[in-house]
Short mmCIF file of N, CA and C and ligand atoms in Angstrom, two decimals:
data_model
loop_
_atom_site.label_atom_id
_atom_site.label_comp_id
_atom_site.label_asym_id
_atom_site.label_seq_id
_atom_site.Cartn_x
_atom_site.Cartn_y
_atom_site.Cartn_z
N UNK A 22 66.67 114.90 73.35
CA UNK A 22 66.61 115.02 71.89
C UNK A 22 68.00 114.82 71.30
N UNK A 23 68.00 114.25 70.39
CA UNK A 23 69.45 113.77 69.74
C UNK A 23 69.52 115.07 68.39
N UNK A 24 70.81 115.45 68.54
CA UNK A 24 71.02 116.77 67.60
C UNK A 24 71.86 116.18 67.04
N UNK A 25 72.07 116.34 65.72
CA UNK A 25 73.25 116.07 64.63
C UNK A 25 74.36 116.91 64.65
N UNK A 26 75.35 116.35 64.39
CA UNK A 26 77.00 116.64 64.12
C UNK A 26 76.79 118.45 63.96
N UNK A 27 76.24 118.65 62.77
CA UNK A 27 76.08 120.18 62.18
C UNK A 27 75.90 121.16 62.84
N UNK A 28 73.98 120.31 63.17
CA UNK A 28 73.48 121.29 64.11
C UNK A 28 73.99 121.49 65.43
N UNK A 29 74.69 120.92 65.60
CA UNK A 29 75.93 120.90 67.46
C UNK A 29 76.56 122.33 67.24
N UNK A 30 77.37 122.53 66.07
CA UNK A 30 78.07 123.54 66.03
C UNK A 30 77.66 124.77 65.78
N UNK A 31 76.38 124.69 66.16
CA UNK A 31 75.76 126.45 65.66
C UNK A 31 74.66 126.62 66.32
N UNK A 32 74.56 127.85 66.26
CA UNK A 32 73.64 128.66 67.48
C UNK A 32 71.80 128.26 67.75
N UNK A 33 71.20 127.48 68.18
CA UNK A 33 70.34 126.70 67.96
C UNK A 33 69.12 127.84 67.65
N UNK A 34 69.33 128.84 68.14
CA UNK A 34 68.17 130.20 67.56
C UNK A 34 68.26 130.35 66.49
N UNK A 35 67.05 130.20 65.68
CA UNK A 35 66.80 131.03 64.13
C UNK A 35 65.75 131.93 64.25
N UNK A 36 65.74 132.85 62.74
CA UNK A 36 65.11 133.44 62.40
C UNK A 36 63.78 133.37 62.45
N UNK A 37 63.75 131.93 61.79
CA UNK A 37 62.43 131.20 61.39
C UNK A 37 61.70 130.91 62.72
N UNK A 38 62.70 130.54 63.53
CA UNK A 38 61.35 130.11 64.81
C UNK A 38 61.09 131.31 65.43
N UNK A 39 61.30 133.06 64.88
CA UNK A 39 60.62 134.11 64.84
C UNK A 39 59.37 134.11 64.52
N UNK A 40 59.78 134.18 63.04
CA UNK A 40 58.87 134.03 62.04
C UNK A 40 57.59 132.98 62.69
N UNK A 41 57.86 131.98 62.82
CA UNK A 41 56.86 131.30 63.52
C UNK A 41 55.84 131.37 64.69
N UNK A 42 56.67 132.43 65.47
CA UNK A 42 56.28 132.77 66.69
C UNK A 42 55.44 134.26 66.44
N UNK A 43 55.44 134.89 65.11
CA UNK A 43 55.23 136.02 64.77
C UNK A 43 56.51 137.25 65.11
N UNK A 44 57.26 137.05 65.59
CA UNK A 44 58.21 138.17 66.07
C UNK A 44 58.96 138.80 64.80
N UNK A 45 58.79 138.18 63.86
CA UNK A 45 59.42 138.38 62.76
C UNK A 45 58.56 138.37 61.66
N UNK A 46 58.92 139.62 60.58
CA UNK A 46 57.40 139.40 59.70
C UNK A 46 58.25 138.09 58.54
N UNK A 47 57.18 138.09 58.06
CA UNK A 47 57.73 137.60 57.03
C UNK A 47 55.78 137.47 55.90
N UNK A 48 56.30 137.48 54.68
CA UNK A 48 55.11 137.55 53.45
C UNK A 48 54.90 135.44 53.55
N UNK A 49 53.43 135.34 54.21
CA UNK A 49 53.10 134.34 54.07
C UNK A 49 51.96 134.00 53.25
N UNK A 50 52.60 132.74 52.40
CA UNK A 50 51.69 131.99 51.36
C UNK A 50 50.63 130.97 51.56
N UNK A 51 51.21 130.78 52.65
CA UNK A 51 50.41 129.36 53.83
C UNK A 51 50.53 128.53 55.10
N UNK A 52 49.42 128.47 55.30
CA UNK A 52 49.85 128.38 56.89
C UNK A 52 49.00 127.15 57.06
N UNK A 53 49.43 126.44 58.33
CA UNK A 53 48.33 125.06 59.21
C UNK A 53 48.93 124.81 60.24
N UNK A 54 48.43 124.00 61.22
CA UNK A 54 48.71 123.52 62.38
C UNK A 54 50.02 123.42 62.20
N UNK A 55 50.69 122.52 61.11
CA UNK A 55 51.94 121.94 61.24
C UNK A 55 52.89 122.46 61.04
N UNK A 56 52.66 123.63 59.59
CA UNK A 56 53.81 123.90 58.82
C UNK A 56 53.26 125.42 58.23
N UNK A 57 54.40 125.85 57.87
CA UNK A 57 54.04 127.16 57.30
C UNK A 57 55.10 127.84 55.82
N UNK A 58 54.53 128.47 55.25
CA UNK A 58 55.20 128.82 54.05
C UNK A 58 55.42 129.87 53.57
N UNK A 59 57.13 130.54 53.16
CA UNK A 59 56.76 132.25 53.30
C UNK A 59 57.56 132.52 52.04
N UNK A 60 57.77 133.68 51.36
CA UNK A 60 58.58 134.19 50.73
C UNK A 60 60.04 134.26 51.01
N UNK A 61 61.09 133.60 50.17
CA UNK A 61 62.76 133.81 50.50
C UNK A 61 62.58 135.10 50.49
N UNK A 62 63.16 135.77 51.78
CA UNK A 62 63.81 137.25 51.52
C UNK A 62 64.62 137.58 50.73
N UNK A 63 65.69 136.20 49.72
CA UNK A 63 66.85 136.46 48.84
C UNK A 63 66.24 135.81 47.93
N UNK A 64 65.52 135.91 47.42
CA UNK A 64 64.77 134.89 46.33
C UNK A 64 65.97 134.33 45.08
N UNK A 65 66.31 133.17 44.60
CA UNK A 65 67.15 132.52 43.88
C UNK A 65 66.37 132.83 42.20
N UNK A 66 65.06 132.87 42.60
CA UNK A 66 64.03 133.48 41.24
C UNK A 66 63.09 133.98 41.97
N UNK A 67 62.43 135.17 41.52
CA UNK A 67 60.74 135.24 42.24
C UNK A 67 59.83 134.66 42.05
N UNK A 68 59.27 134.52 43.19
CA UNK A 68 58.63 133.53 43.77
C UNK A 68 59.22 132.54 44.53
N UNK A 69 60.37 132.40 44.98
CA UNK A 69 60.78 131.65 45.88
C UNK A 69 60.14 131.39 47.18
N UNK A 70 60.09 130.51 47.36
CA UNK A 70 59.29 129.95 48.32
C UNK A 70 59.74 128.78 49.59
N UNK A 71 59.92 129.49 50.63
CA UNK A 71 59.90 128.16 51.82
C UNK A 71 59.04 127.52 53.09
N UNK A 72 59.14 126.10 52.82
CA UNK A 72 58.15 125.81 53.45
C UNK A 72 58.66 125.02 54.62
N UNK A 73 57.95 125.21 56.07
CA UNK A 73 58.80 125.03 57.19
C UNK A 73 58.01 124.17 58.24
N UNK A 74 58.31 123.32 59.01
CA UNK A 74 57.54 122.85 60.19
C UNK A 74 57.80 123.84 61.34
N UNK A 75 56.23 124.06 61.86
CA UNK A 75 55.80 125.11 62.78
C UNK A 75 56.87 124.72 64.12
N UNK A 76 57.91 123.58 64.53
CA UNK A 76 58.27 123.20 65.31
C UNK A 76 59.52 122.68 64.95
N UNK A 77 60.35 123.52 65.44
CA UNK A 77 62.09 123.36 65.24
C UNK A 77 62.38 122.30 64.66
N UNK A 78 63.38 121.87 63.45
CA UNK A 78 64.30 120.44 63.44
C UNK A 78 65.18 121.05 62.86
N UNK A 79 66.60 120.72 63.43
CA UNK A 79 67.60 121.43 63.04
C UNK A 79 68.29 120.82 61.67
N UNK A 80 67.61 119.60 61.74
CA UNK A 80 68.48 118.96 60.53
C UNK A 80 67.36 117.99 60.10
N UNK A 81 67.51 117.06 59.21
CA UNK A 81 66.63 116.06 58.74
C UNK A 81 66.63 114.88 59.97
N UNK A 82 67.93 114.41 60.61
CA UNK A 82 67.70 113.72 61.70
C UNK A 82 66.90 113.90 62.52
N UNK A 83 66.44 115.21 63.00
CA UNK A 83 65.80 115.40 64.33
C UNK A 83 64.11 115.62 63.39
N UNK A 84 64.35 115.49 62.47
CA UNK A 84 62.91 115.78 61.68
C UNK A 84 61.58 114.52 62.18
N UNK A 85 60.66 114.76 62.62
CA UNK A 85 60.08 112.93 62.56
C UNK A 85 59.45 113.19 60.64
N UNK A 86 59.42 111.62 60.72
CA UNK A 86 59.22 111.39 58.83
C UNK A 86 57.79 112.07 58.91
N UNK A 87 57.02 111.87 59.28
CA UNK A 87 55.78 112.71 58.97
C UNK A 87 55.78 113.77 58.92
N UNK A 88 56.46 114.49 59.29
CA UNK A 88 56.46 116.57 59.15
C UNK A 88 57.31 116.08 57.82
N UNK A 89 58.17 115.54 57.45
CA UNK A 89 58.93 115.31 56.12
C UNK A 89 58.11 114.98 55.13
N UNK A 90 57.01 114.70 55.28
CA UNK A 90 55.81 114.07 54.45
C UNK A 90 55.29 115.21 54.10
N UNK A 91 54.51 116.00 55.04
CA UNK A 91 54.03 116.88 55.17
C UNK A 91 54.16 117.96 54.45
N UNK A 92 55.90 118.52 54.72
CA UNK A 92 56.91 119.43 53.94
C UNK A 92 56.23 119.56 52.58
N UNK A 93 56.88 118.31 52.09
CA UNK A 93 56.28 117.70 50.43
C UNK A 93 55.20 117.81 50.29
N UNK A 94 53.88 117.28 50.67
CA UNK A 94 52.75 117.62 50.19
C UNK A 94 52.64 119.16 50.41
N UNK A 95 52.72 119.74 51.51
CA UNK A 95 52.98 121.47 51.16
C UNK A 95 53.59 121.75 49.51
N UNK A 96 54.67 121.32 49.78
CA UNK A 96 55.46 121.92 48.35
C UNK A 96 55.05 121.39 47.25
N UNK A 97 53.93 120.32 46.69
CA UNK A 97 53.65 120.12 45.88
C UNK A 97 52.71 121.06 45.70
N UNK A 98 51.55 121.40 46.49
CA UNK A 98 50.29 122.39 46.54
C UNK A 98 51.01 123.78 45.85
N UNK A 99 51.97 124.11 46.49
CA UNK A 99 52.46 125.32 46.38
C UNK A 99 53.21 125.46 44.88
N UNK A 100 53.94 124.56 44.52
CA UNK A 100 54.13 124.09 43.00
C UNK A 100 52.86 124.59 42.34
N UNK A 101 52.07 123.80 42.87
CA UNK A 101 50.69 124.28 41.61
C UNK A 101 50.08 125.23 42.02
N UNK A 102 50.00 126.08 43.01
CA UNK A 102 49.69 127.52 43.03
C UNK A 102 50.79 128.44 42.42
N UNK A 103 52.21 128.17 42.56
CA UNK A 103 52.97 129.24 41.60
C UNK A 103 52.71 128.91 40.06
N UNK A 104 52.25 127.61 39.15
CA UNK A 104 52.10 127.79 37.83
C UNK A 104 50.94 128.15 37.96
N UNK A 105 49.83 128.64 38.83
CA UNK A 105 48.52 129.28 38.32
C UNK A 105 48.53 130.53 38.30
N UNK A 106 49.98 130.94 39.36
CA UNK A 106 49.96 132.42 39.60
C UNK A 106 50.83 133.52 38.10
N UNK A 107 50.79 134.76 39.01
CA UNK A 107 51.29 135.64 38.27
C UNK A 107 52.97 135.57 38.10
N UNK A 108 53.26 134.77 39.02
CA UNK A 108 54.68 134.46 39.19
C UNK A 108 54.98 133.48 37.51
N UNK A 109 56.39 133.91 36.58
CA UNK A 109 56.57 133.76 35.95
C UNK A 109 57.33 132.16 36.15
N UNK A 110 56.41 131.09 35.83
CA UNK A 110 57.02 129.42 36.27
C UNK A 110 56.71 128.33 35.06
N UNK A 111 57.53 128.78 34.35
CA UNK A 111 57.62 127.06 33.27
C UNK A 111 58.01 125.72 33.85
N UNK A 112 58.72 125.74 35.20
CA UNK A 112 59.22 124.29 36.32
C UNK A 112 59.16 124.68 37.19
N UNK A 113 59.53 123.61 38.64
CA UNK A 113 59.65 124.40 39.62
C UNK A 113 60.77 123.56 40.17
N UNK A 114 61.71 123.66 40.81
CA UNK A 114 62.84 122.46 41.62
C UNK A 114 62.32 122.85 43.14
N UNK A 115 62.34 121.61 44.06
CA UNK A 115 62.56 121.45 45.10
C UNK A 115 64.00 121.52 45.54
N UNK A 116 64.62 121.91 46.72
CA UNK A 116 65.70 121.71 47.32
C UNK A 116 65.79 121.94 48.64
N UNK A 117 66.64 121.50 49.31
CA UNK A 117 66.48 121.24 51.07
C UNK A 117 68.00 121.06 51.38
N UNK A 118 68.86 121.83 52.02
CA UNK A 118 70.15 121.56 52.07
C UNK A 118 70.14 120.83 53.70
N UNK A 119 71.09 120.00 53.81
CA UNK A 119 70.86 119.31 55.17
C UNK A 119 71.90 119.14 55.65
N UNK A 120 72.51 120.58 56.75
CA UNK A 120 74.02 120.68 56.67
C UNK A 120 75.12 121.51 56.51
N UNK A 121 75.78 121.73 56.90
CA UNK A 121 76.99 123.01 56.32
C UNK A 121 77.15 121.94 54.48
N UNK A 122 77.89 121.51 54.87
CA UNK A 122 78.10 121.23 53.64
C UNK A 122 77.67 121.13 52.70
N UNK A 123 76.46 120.70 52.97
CA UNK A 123 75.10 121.13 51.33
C UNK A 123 74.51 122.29 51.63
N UNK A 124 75.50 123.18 52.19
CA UNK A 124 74.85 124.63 52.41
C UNK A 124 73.73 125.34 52.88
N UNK A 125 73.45 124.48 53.94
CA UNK A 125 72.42 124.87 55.15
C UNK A 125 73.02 126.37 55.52
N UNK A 126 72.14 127.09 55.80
CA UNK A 126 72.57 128.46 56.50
C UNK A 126 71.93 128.63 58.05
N UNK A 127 70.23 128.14 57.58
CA UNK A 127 69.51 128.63 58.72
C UNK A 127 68.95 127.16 59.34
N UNK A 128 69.55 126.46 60.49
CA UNK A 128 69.29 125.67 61.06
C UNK A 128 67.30 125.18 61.95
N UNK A 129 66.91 125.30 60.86
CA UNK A 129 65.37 125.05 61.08
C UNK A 129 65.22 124.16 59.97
N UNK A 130 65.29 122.91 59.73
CA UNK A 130 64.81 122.49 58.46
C UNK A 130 63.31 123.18 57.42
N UNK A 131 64.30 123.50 56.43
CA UNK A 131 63.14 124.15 55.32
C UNK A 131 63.02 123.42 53.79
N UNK A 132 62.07 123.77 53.16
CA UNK A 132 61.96 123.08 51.71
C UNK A 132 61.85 124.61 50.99
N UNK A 133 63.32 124.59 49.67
CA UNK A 133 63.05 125.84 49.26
C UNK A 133 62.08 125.09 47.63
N UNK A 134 61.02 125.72 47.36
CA UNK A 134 60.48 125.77 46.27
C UNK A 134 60.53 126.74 44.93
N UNK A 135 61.14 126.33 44.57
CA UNK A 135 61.68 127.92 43.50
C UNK A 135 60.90 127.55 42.03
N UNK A 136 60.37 128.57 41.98
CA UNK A 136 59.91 128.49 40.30
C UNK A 136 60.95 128.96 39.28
N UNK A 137 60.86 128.17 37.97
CA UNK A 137 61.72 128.04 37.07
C UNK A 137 61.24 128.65 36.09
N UNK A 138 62.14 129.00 35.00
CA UNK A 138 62.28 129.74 33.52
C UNK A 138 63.13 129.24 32.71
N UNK A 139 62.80 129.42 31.16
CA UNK A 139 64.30 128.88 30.34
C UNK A 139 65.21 130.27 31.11
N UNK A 140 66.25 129.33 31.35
CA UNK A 140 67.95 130.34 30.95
C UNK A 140 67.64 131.59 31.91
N UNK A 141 66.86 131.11 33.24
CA UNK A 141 67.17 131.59 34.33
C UNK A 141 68.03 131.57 35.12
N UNK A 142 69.15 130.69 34.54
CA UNK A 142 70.85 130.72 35.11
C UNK A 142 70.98 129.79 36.63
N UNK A 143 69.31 129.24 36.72
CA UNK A 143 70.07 128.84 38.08
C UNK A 143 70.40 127.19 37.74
N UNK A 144 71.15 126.69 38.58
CA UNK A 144 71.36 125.08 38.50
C UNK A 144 73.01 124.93 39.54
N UNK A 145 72.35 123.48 40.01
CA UNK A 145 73.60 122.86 40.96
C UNK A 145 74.64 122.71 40.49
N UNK A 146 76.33 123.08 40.22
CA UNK A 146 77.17 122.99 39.59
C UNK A 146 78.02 121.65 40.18
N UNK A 147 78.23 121.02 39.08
CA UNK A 147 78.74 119.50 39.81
C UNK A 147 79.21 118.78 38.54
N UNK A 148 79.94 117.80 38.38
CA UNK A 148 80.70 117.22 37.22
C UNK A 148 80.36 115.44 37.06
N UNK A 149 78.74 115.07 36.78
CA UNK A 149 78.70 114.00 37.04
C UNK A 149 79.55 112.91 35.68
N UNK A 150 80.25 112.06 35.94
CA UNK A 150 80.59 111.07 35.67
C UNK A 150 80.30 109.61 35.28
N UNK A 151 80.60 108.83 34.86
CA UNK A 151 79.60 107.57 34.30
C UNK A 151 80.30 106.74 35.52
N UNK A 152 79.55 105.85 36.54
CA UNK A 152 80.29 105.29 37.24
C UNK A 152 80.49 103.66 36.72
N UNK A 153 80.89 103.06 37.25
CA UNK A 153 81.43 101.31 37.02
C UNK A 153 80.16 100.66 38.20
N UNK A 154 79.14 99.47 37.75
CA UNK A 154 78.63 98.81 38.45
C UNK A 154 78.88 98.01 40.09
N UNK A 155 80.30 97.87 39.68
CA UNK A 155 80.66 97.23 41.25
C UNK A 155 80.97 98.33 42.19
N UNK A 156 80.93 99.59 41.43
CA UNK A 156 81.09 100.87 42.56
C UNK A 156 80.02 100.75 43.54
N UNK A 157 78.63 101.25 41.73
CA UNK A 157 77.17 101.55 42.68
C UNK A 157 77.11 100.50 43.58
N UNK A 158 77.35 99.01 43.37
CA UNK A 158 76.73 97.92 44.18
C UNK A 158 77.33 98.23 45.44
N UNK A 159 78.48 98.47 45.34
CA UNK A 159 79.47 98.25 46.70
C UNK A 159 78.49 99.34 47.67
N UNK A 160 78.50 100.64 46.72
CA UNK A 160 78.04 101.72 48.02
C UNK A 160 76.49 101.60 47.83
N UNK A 161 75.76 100.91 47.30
CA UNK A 161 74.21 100.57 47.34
C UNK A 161 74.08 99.72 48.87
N UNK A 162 75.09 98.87 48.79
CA UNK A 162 74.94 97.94 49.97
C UNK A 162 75.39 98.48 51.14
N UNK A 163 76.11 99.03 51.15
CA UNK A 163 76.76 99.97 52.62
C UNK A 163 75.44 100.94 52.57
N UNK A 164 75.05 101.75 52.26
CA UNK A 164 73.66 102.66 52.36
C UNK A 164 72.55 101.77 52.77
N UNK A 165 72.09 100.33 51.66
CA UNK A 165 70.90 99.45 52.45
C UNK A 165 71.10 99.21 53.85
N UNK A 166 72.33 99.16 54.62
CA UNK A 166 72.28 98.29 55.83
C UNK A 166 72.33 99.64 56.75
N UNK A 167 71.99 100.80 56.46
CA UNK A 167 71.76 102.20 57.25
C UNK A 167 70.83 102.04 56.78
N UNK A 168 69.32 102.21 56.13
CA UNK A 168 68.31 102.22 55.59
C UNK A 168 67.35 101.71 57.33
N UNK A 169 66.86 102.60 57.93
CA UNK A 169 65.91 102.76 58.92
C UNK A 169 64.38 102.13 58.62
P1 AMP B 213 69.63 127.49 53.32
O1 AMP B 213 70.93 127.92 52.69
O2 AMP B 213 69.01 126.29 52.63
O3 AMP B 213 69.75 127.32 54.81
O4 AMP B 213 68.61 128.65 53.01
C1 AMP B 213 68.21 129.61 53.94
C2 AMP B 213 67.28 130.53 53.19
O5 AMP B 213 66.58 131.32 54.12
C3 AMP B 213 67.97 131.49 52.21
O6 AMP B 213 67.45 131.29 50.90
C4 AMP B 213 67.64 132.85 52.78
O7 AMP B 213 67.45 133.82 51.78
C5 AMP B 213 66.37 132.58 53.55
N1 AMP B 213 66.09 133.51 54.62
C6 AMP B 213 66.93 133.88 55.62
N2 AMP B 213 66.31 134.75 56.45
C7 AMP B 213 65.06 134.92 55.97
C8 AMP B 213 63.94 135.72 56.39
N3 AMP B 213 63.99 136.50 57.46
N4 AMP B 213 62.81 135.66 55.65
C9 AMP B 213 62.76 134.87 54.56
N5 AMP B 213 63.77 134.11 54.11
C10 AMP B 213 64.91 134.14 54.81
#
């Protein structure tokens, strides 16, 4: 199995493949063969929500694209069960950090689903900029010729 840069440097046991195994409780929203979906213990808003493949990937590399498929159609379902629920959700954002650096913590690839509110304070802090065309092109074309 080919492991990524990240996942090399950290302890390949998680929580989650507890949780999966049952050794660990955790409040579940949904479950199937493939994947499963539980309550953040640190919720970013309540109702936070993550949704996980029943079978380790430490990063998006080691992911196969179909459990990545999968993920998503989970998290869309679950989108529309938190605006039916009692959980307070005017939006919902997807997010998936893939990495120390986009602030992966727990090396199991997860999809966090968080339901939204006005001026619930949360959002990605970042300073986007207007870029110049021969930038995007330049790095459009270096990204197409990695494109799998
Ligand atoms: P990330 O920073 O994307 O790796 O997010 C890891 C998430 O896992 C955080 O939002 C944590 O609150 C959550 N988390 C860690 N341990 C547990 C647990 N035992 N049950 C539920 N959520 C957890």
């Amino acid at each position: 199995m080919q492991f990524s840069p990240y996942a090399a440097e950290v302890d390949p046991y998680t929580i989650f493949a507890d949780i999966v195994a049952g050794r660990a409780p955790a409040s579940f929203v949904y479950e199937d063969d493939d994947v499963v979906a539980f309550m953040d213990i640190r919720p970013w808003t309540p109702g936070h929500l993550l949704v996980i493949p029943r079978t380790p990937a430490r990063s998006l590399a080691e992911l196969p694209p179909e459990m990545g498929g999968k993920l998503f159609q989970v998290g869309q379902r679950l989108a529309a069960a938190l605006r039916d629920s009692e959980v307070a959700c005017d939006g919902v954002n997807f997010f998936l950090a893939d990495g120390v650096a986009a602030g992966q913590e727990v090396f199991h690839v997860h999809l966090h689903v968080i339901p939204r509110t006005r001026g619930d304070g949360i959002g990605l802090r970042g300073h986007p900029r207007n870029a110049r065309r021969e930038d995007l092109d330049y790095l459009a074309a270096s990204i197409r010729r990695g494109v799998s």
